[in-house]
mmCIF file of C-alpha atoms and ligand atoms in Angstrom:
data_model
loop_
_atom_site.group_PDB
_atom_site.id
_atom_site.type_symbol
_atom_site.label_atom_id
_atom_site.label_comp_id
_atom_site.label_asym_id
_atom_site.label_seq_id
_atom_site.Cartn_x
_atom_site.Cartn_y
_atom_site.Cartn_z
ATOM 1 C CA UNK F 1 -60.184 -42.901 -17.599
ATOM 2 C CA UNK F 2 -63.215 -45.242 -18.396
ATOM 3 C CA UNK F 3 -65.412 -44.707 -21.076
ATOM 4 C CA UNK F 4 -68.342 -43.109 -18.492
ATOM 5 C CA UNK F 5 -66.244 -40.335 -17.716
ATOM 6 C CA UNK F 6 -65.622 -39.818 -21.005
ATOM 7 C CA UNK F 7 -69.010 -39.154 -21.631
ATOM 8 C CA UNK F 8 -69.875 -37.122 -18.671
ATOM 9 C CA UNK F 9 -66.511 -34.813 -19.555
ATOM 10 C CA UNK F 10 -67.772 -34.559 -23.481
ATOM 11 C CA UNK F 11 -72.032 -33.761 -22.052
ATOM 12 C CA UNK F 12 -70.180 -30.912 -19.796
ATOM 13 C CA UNK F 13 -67.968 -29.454 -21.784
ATOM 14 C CA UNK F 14 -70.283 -29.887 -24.863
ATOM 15 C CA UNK F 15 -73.344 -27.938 -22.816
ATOM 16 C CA UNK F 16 -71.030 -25.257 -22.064
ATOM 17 C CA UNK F 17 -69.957 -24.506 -25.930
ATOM 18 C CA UNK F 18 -73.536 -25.706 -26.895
ATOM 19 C CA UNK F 19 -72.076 -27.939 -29.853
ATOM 20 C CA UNK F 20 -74.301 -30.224 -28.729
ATOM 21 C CA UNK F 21 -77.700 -28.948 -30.219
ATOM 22 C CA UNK F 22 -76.851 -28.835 -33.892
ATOM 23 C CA UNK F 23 -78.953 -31.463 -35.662
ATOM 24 C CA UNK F 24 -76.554 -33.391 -37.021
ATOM 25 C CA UNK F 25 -76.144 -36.818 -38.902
ATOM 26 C CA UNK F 26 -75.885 -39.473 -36.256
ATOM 27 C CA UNK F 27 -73.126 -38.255 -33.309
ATOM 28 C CA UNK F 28 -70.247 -38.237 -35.682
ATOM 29 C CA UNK F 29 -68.093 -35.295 -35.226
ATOM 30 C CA UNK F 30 -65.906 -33.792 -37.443
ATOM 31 C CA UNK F 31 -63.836 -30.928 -38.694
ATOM 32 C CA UNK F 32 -60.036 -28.805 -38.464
ATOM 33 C CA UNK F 33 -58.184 -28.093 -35.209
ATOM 34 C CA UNK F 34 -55.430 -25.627 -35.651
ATOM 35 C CA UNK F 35 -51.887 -26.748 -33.548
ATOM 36 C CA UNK F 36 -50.388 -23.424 -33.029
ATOM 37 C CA UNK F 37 -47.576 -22.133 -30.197
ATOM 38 C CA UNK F 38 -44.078 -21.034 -30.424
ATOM 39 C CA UNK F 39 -41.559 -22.991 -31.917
ATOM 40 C CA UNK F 40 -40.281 -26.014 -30.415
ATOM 41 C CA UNK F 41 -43.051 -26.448 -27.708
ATOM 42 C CA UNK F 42 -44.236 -29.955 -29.219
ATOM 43 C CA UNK F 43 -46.959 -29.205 -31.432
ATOM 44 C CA UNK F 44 -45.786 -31.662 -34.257
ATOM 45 C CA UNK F 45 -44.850 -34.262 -31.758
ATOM 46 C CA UNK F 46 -48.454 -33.917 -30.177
ATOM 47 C CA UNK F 47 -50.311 -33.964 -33.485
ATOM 48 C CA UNK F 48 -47.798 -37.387 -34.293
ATOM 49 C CA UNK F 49 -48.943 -39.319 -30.722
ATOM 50 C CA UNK F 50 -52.824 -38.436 -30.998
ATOM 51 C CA UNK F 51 -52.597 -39.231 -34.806
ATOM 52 C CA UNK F 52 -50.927 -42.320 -34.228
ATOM 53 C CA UNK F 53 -48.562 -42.183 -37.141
ATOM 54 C CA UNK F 54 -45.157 -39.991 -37.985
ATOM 55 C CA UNK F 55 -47.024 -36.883 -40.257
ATOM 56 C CA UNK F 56 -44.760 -34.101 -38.903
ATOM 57 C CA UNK F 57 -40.861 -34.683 -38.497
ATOM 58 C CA UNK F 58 -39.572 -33.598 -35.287
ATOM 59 C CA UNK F 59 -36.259 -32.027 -34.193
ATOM 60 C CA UNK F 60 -35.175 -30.055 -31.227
ATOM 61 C CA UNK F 61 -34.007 -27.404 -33.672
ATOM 62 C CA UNK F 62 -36.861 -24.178 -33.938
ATOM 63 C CA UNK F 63 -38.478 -23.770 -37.424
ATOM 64 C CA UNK F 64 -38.825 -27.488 -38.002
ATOM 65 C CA UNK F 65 -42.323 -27.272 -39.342
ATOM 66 C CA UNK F 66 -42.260 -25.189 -42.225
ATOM 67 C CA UNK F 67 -46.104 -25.498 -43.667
ATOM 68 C CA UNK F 68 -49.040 -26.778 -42.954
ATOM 69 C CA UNK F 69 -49.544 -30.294 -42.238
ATOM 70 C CA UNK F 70 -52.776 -32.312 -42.113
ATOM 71 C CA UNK F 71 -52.481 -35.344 -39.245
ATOM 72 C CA UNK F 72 -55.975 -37.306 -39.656
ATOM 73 C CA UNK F 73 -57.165 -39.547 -36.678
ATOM 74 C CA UNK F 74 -60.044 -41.214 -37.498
ATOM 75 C CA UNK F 75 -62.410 -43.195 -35.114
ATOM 76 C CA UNK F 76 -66.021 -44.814 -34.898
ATOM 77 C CA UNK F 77 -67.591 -41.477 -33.255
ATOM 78 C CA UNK F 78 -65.517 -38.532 -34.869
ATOM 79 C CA UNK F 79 -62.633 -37.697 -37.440
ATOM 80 C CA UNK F 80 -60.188 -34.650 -36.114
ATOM 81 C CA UNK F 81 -58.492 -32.729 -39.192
ATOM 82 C CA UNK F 82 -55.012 -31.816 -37.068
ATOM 83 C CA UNK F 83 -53.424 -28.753 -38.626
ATOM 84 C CA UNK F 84 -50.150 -28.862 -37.655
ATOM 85 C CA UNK F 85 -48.178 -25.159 -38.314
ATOM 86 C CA UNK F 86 -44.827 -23.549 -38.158
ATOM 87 C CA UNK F 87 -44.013 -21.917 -34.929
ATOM 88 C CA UNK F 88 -45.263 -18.299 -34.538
ATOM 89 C CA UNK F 89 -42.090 -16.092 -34.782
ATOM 90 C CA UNK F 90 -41.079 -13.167 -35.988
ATOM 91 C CA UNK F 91 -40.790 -13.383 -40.111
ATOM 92 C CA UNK F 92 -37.045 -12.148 -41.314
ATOM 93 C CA UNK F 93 -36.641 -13.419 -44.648
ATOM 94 C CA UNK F 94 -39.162 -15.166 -47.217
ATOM 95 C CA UNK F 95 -39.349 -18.637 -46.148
ATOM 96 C CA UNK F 96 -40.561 -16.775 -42.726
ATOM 97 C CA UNK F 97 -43.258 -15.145 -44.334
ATOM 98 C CA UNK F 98 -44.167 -18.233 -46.057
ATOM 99 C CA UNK F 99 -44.461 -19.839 -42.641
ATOM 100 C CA UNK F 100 -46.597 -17.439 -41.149
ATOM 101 C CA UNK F 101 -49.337 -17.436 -43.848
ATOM 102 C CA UNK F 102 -49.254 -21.099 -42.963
ATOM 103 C CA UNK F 103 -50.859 -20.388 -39.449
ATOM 104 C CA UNK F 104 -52.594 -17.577 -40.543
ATOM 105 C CA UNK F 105 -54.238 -19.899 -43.030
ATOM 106 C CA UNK F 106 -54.545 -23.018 -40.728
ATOM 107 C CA UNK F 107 -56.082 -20.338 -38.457
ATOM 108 C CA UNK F 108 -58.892 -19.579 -40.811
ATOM 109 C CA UNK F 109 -59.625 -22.707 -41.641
ATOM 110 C CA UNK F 110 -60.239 -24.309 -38.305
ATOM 111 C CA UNK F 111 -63.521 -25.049 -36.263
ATOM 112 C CA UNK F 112 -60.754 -25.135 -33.111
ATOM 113 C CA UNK F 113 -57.556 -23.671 -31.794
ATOM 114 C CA UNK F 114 -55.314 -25.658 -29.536
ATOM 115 C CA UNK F 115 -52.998 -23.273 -28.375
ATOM 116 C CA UNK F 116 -49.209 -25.634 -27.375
ATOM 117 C CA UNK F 117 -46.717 -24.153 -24.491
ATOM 118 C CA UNK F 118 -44.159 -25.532 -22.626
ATOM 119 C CA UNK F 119 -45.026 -25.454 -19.732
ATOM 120 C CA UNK F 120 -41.386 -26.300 -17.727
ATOM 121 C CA UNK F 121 -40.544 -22.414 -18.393
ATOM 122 C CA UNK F 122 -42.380 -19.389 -17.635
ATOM 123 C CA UNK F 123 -44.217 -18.395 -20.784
ATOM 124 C CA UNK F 124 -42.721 -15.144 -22.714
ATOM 125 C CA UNK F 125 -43.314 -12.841 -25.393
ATOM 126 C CA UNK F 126 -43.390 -15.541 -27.979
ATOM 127 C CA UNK F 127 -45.945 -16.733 -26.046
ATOM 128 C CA UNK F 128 -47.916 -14.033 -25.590
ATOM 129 C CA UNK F 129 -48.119 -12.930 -29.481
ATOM 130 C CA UNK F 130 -49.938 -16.537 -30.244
ATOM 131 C CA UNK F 131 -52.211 -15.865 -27.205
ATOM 132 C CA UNK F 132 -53.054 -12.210 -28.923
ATOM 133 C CA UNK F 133 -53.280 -13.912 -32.443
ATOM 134 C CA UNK F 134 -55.594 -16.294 -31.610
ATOM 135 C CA UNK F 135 -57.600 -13.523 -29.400
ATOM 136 C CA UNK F 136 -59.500 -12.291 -32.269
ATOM 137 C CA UNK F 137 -60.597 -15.837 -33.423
ATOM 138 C CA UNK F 138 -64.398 -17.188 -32.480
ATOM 139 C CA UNK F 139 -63.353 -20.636 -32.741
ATOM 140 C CA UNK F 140 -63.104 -22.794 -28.966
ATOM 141 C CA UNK F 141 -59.692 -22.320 -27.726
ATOM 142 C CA UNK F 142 -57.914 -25.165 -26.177
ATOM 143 C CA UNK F 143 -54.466 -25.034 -23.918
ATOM 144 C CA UNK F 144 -52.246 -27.460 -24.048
ATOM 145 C CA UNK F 145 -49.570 -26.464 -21.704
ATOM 146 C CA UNK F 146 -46.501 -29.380 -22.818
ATOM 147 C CA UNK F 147 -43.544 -30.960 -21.886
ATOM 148 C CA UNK F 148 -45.268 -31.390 -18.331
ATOM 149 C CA UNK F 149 -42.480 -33.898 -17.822
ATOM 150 C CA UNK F 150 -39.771 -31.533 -17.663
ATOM 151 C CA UNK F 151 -41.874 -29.615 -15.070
ATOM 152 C CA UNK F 152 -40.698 -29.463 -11.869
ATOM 153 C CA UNK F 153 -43.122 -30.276 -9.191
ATOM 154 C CA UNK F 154 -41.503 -26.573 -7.054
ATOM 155 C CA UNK F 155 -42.704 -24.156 -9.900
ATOM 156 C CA UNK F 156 -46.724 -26.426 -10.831
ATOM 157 C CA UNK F 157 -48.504 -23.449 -9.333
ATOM 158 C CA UNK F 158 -46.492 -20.818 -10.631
ATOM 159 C CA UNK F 159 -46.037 -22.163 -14.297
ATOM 160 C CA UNK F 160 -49.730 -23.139 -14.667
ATOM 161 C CA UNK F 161 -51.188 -19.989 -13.044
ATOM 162 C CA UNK F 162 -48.496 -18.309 -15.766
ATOM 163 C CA UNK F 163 -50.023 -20.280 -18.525
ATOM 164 C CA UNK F 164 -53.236 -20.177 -17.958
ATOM 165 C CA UNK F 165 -52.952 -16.581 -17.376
ATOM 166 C CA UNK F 166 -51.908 -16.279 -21.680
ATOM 167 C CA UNK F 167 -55.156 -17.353 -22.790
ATOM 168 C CA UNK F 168 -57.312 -15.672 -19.818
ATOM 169 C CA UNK F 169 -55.681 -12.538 -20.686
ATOM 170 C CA UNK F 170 -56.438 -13.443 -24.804
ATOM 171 C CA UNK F 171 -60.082 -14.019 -24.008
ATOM 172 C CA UNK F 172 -60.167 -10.504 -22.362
ATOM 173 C CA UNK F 173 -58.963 -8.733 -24.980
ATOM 174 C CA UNK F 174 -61.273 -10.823 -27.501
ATOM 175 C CA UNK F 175 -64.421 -9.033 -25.787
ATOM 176 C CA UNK F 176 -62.867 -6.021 -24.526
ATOM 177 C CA UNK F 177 -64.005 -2.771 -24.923
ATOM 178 C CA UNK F 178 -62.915 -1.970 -28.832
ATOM 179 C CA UNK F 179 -64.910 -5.021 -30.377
ATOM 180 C CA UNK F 180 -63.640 -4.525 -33.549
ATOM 181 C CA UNK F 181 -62.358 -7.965 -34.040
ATOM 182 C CA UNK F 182 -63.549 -9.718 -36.520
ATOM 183 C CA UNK F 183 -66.035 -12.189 -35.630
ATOM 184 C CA UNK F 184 -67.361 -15.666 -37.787
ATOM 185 C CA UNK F 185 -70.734 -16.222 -38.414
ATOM 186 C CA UNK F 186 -73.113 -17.980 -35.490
ATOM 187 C CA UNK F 187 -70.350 -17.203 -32.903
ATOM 188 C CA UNK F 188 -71.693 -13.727 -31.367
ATOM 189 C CA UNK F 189 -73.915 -15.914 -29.043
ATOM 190 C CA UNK F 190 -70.951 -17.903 -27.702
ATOM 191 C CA UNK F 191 -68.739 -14.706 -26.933
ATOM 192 C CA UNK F 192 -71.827 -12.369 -25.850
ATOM 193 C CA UNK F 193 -71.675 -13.596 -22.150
ATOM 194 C CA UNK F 194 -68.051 -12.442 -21.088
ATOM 195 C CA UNK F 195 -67.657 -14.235 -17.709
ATOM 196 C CA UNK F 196 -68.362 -17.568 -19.890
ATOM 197 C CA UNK F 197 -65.491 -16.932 -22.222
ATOM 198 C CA UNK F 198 -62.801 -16.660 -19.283
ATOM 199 C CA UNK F 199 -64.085 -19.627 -17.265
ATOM 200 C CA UNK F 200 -64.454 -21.306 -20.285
ATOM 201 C CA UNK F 201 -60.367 -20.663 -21.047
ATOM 202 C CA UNK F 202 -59.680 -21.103 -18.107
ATOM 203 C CA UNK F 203 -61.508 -24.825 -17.578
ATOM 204 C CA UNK F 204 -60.233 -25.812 -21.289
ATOM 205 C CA UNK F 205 -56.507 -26.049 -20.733
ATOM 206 C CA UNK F 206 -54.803 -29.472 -19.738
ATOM 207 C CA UNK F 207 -51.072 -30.216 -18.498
ATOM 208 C CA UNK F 208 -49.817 -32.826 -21.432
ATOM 209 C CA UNK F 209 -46.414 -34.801 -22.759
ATOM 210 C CA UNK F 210 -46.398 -35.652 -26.376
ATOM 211 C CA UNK F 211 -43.272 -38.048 -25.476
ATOM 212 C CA UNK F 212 -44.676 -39.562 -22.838
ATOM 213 C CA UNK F 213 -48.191 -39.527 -24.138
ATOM 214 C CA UNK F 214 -49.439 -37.945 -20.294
ATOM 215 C CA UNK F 215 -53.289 -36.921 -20.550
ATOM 216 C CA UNK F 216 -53.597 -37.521 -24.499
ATOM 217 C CA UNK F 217 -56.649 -38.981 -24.041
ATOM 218 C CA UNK F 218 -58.005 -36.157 -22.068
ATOM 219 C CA UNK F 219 -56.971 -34.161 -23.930
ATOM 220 C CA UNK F 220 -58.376 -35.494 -26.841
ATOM 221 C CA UNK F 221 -62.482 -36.110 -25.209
ATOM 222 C CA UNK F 222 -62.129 -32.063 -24.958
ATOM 223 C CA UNK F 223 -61.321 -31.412 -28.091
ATOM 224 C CA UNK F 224 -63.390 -33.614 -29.531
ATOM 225 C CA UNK F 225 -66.160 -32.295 -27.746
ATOM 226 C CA UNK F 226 -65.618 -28.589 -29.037
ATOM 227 C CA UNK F 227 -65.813 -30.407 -32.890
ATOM 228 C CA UNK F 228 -69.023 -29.750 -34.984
ATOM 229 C CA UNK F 229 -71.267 -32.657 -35.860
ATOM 230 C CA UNK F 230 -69.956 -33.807 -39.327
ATOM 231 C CA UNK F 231 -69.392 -36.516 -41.475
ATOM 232 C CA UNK F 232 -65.781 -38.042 -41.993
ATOM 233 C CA UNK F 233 -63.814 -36.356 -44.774
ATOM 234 C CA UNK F 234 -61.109 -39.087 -45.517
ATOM 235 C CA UNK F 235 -60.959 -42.880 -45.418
ATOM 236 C CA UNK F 236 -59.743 -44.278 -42.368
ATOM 237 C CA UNK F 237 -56.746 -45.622 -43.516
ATOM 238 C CA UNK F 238 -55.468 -42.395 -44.664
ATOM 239 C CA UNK F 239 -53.784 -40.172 -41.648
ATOM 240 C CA UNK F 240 -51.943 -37.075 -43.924
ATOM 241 C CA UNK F 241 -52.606 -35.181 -46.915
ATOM 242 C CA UNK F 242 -49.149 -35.639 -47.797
ATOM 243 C CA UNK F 243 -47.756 -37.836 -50.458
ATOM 244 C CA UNK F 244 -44.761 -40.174 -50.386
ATOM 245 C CA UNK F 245 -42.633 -37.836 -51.873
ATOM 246 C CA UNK F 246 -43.185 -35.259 -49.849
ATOM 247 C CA UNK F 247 -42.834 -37.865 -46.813
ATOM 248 C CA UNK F 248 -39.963 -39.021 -48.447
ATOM 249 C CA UNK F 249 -38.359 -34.902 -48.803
ATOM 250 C CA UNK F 250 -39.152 -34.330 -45.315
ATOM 251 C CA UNK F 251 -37.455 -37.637 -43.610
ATOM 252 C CA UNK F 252 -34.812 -36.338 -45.436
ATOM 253 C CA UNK F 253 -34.519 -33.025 -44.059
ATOM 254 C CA UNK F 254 -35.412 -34.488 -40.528
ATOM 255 C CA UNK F 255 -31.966 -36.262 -40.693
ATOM 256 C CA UNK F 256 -30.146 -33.315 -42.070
ATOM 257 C CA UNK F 257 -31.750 -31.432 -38.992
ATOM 258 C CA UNK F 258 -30.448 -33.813 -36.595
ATOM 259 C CA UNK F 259 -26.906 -33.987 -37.703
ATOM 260 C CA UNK F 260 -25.859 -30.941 -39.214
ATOM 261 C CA UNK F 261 -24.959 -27.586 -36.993
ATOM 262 C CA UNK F 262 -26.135 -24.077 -36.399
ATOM 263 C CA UNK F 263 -27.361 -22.321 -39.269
ATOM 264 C CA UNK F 264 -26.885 -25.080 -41.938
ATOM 265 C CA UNK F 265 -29.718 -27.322 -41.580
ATOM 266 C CA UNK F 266 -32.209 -24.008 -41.313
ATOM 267 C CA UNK F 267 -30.873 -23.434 -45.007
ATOM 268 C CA UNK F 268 -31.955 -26.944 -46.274
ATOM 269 C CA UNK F 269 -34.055 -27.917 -48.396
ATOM 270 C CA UNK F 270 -35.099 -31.466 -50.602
ATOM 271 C CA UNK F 271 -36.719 -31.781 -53.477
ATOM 272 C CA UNK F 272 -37.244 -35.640 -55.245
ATOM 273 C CA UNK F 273 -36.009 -35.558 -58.407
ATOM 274 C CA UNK F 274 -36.714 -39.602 -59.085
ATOM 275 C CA UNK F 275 -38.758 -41.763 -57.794
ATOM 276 C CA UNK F 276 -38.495 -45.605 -59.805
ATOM 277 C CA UNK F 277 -40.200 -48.913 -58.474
ATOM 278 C CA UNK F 278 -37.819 -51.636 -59.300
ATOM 279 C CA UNK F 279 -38.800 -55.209 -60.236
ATOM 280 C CA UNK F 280 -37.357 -56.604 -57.499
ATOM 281 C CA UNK F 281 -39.943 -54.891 -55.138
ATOM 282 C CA UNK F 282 -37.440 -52.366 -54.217
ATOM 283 C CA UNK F 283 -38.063 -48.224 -54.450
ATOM 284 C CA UNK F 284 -35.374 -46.191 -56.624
ATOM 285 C CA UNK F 285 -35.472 -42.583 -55.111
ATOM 286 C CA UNK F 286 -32.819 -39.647 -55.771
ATOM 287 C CA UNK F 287 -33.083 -36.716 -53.985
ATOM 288 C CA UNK F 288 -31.559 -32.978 -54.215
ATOM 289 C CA UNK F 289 -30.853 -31.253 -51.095
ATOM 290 C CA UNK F 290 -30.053 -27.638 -51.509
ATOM 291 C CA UNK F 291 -28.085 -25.514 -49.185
ATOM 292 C CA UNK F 292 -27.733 -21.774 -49.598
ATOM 293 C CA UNK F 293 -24.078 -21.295 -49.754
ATOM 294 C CA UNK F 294 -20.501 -23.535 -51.260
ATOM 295 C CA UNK F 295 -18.705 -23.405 -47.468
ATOM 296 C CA UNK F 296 -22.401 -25.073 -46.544
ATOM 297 C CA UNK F 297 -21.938 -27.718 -49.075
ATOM 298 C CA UNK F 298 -18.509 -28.917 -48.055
ATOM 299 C CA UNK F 299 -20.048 -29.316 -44.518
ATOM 300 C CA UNK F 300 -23.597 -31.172 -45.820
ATOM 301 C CA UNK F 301 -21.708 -33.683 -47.948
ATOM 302 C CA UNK F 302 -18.733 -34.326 -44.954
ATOM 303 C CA UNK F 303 -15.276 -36.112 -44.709
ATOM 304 C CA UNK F 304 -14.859 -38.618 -47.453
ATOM 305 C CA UNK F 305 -18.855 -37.974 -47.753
ATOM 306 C CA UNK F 306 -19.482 -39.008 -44.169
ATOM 307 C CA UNK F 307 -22.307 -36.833 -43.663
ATOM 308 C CA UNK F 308 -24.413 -36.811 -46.434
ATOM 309 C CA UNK F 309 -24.007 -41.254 -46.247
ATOM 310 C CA UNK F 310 -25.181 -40.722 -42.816
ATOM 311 C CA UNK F 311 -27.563 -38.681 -43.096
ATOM 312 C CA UNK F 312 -29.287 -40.931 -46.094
ATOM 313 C CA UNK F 313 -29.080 -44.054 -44.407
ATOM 314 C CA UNK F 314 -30.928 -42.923 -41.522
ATOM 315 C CA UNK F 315 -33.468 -41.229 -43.826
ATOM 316 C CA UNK F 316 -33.599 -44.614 -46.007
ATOM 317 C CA UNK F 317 -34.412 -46.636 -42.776
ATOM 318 C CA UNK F 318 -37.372 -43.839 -41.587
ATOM 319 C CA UNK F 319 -38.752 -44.163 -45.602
ATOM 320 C CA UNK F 320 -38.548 -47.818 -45.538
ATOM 321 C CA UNK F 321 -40.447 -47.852 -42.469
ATOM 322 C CA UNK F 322 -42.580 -45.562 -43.845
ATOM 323 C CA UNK F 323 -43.594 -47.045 -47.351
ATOM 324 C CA UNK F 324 -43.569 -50.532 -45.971
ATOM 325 C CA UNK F 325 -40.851 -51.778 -48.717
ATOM 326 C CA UNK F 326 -37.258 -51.808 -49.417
ATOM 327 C CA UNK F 327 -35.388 -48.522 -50.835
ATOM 328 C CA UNK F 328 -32.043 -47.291 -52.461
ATOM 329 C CA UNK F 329 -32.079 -43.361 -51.726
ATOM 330 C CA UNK F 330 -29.234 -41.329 -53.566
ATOM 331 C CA UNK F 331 -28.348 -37.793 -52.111
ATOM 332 C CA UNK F 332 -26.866 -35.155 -53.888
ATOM 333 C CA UNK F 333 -25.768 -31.643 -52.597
ATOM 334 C CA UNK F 334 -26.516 -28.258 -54.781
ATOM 335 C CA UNK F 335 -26.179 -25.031 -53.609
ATOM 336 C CA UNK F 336 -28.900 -22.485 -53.676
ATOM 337 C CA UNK F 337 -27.928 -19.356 -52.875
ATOM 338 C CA UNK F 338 -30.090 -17.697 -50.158
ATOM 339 C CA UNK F 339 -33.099 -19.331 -51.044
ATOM 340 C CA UNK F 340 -34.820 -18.419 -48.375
ATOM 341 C CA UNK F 341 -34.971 -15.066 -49.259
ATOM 342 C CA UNK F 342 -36.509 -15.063 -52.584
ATOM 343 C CA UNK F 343 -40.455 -15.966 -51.935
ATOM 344 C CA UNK F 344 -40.368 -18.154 -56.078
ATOM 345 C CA UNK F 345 -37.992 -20.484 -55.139
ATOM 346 C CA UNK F 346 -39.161 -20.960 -51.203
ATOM 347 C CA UNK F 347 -42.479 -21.634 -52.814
ATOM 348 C CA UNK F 348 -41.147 -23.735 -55.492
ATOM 349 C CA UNK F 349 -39.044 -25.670 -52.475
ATOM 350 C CA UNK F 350 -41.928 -25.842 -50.213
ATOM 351 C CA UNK F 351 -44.633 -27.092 -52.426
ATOM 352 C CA UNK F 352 -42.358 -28.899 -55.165
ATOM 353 C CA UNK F 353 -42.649 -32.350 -54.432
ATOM 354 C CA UNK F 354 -46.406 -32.116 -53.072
HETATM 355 P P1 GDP X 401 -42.634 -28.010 -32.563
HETATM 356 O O1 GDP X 401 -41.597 -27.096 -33.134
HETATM 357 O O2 GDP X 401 -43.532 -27.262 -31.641
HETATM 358 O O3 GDP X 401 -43.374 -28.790 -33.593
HETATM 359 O O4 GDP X 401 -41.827 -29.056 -31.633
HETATM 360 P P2 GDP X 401 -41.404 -30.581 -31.949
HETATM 361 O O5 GDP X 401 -42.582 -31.477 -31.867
HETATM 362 O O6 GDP X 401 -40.576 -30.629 -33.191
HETATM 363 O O7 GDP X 401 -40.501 -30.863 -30.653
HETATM 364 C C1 GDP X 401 -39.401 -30.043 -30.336
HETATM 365 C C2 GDP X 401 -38.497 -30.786 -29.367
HETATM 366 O O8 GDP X 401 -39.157 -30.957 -28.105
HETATM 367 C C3 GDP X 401 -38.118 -32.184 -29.828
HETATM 368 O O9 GDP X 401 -36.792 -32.436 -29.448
HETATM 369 C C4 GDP X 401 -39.091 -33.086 -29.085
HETATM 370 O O10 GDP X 401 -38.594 -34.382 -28.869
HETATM 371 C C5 GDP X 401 -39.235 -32.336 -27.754
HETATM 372 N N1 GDP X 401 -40.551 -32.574 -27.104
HETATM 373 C C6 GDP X 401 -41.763 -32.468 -27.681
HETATM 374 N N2 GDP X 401 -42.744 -32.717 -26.788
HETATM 375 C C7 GDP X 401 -42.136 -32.989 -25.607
HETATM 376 C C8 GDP X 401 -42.600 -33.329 -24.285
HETATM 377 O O11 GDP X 401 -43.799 -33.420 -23.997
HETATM 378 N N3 GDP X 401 -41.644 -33.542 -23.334
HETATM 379 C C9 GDP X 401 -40.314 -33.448 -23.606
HETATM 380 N N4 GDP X 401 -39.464 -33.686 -22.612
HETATM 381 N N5 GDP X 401 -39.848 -33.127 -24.819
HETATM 382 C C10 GDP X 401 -40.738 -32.900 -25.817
HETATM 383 MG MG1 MG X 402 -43.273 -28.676 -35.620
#
């Protein structure tokens, strides 16, 4: 897509919301955009490819994503404030919870919504409780409807019509007859006209593949174009709000994801308990990671300790890559019985090495 068509796409769609006719500082857009969807759609591997950089790990296991994270893309003309979240499910235990304040708070926070389905199935009831979650918001609503490349080109109509149908049927609801959603400041004039608020759904929703990178870049003009005119938050060179350690914790877990079976790596966790620069340029880092029961334990550390030497020197590599210098990781397994269930130590695991 050339750079003129970039333009016209951003005047339209900008007219329509009317962010265009805040005086602003120069044309510099900024502010949050909420990733939300049911899990294992591709939100975190979306927010990675229009970020540029590895912020979220990724795993074909649900429940990957278990907080908020901040993916920064910075360029001349805007900074977009990705808030990648946990997949919307129904909360069973603590860490659940946890993970569901996470939306609800990336949810608050944003000045846009963009809404992630997979688009090779039919969309279900999963589906449909994000669509009626992010109903009540005011914020622009964006559809990204994933994993076109999986599609099959027999069920394009049906799927999109499907799809599309989820966030039509959210903006009804949002100015329905009860109106007693909740509504933010300066965004009554935007919802007053109810025919605008459908065809504006319905225009804002894009097939995309985060692995193949299909229609990022469209994808990206719209959002950009629903943005408020802002300055940029962060320097340029900075694309997460994360720090190395927690980097570090999660590259871990990302490996124990990919190698360990069934309910196991959902009962992970990694904390950093040290963290040494050596002289020799080289990183010192020991890690915990907790499972929630002793049978668990025999399985995490393996044969001979097969599994947990695996699953460390693929970590190592991904946090060498990642911190640009060489490392010696160290692994050790603890058991932590059902964790997940007591809210003090899922909040102590989830925020302990930020
Ligand atoms: P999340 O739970 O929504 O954050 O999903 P992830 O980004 O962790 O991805 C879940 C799984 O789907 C991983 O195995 C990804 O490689 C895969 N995936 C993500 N996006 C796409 C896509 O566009 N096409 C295909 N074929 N797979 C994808
Ligand atoms: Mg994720």
């Amino acid at each position: 897509m050339s750079e003129r068509q970039h333009d016209d796409t951003d005047q339209l769609i900008a007219d329509f919301l009317g962010t265009d006719q805040e005086p602003a500082p120069g044309n510099h857009r900024s502010g949050y955009v909420a990733v939300v969807g049911k899990p294992n759609v591709g939100k975190s591997t979306l927010v990675n490819a229009l970020v540029g950089h590895k912020v979220a790990i990724i795993s074909p296991k649900p429940q990957t994503t278990r907080r908020r994270i901040l993916g920064i893309l910075t360029r001349p003309d805007a900074q977009v404030l990705f808030l990648d979240t946990p997949g919307v499910h129904e909360p069973q235990q603590a860490l659940h919870r946890y993970m569901m304040r996470e939306v609800d708070a990336a949810l608050r926070d944003c000045d846009a919504v963009l809404f992630v389905t997979d688009v090779s199935r039919l969309p279900g009831d999963e589906d449909r409780r994000v669509a009626e979650r992010i109903a009540r918001l005011s914020q622009p609503r964006l559809l990204a409807m994933n994993k076109a490349d999986l599609l099959d080109p027999r069920d394009v109509v049906e799927h999109v019509a499907a799809h599309e149908a989820l966030i039509a049927q959210a903006s009804r609801t949002d100015t329905g007859a009860t109106g007693s959603a909740p509504r933010a400041p300066g965004a009554e004039s935007r919802e007053a006209v109810e025919p605008v608020s459908s065809i504006f759904n319905a225009q804002l929703s894009i097939l995309t593949s985060g692995t193949r990178g299909d229609n990022l870049d469209k994808l990206l003009s719209m959002l950009l174009a629903t943005l408020p005119h802002g300055p940029r938050y962060f320097p340029p060179g900075q694309t997460t709000d994360q720090n190395e350690r927690l980097l570090a914790a999660e590259f871990v877990r990302e490996q124990a994801l990919r190698f360990l079976e069934q309910e196991v790596p959902h009962g992970i966790a990694v904390t950093i308990e040290d963290w040494q620069p050596r002289p020799n340029g080289t990183i010192y880092i020991a890690a915990t990671v907790y499972v929630e029961r002793e049978s668990q334990k025999g399985i995490l550390i393996g044969k001979g300790g097969d599994m947990l030497k695996k699953i460390g020197a693929n970590a190592r590599r991904e946090i060498e890559r990642e911190l640009g210098a060489r490392v010696y990781l160290e692994l050790w397994a603890k058991v932590r019985r059902d964790w997940r269930r007591d809210d003090a130590m899922v909040a102590r695991f989830l925020e302990g090495n930020a």
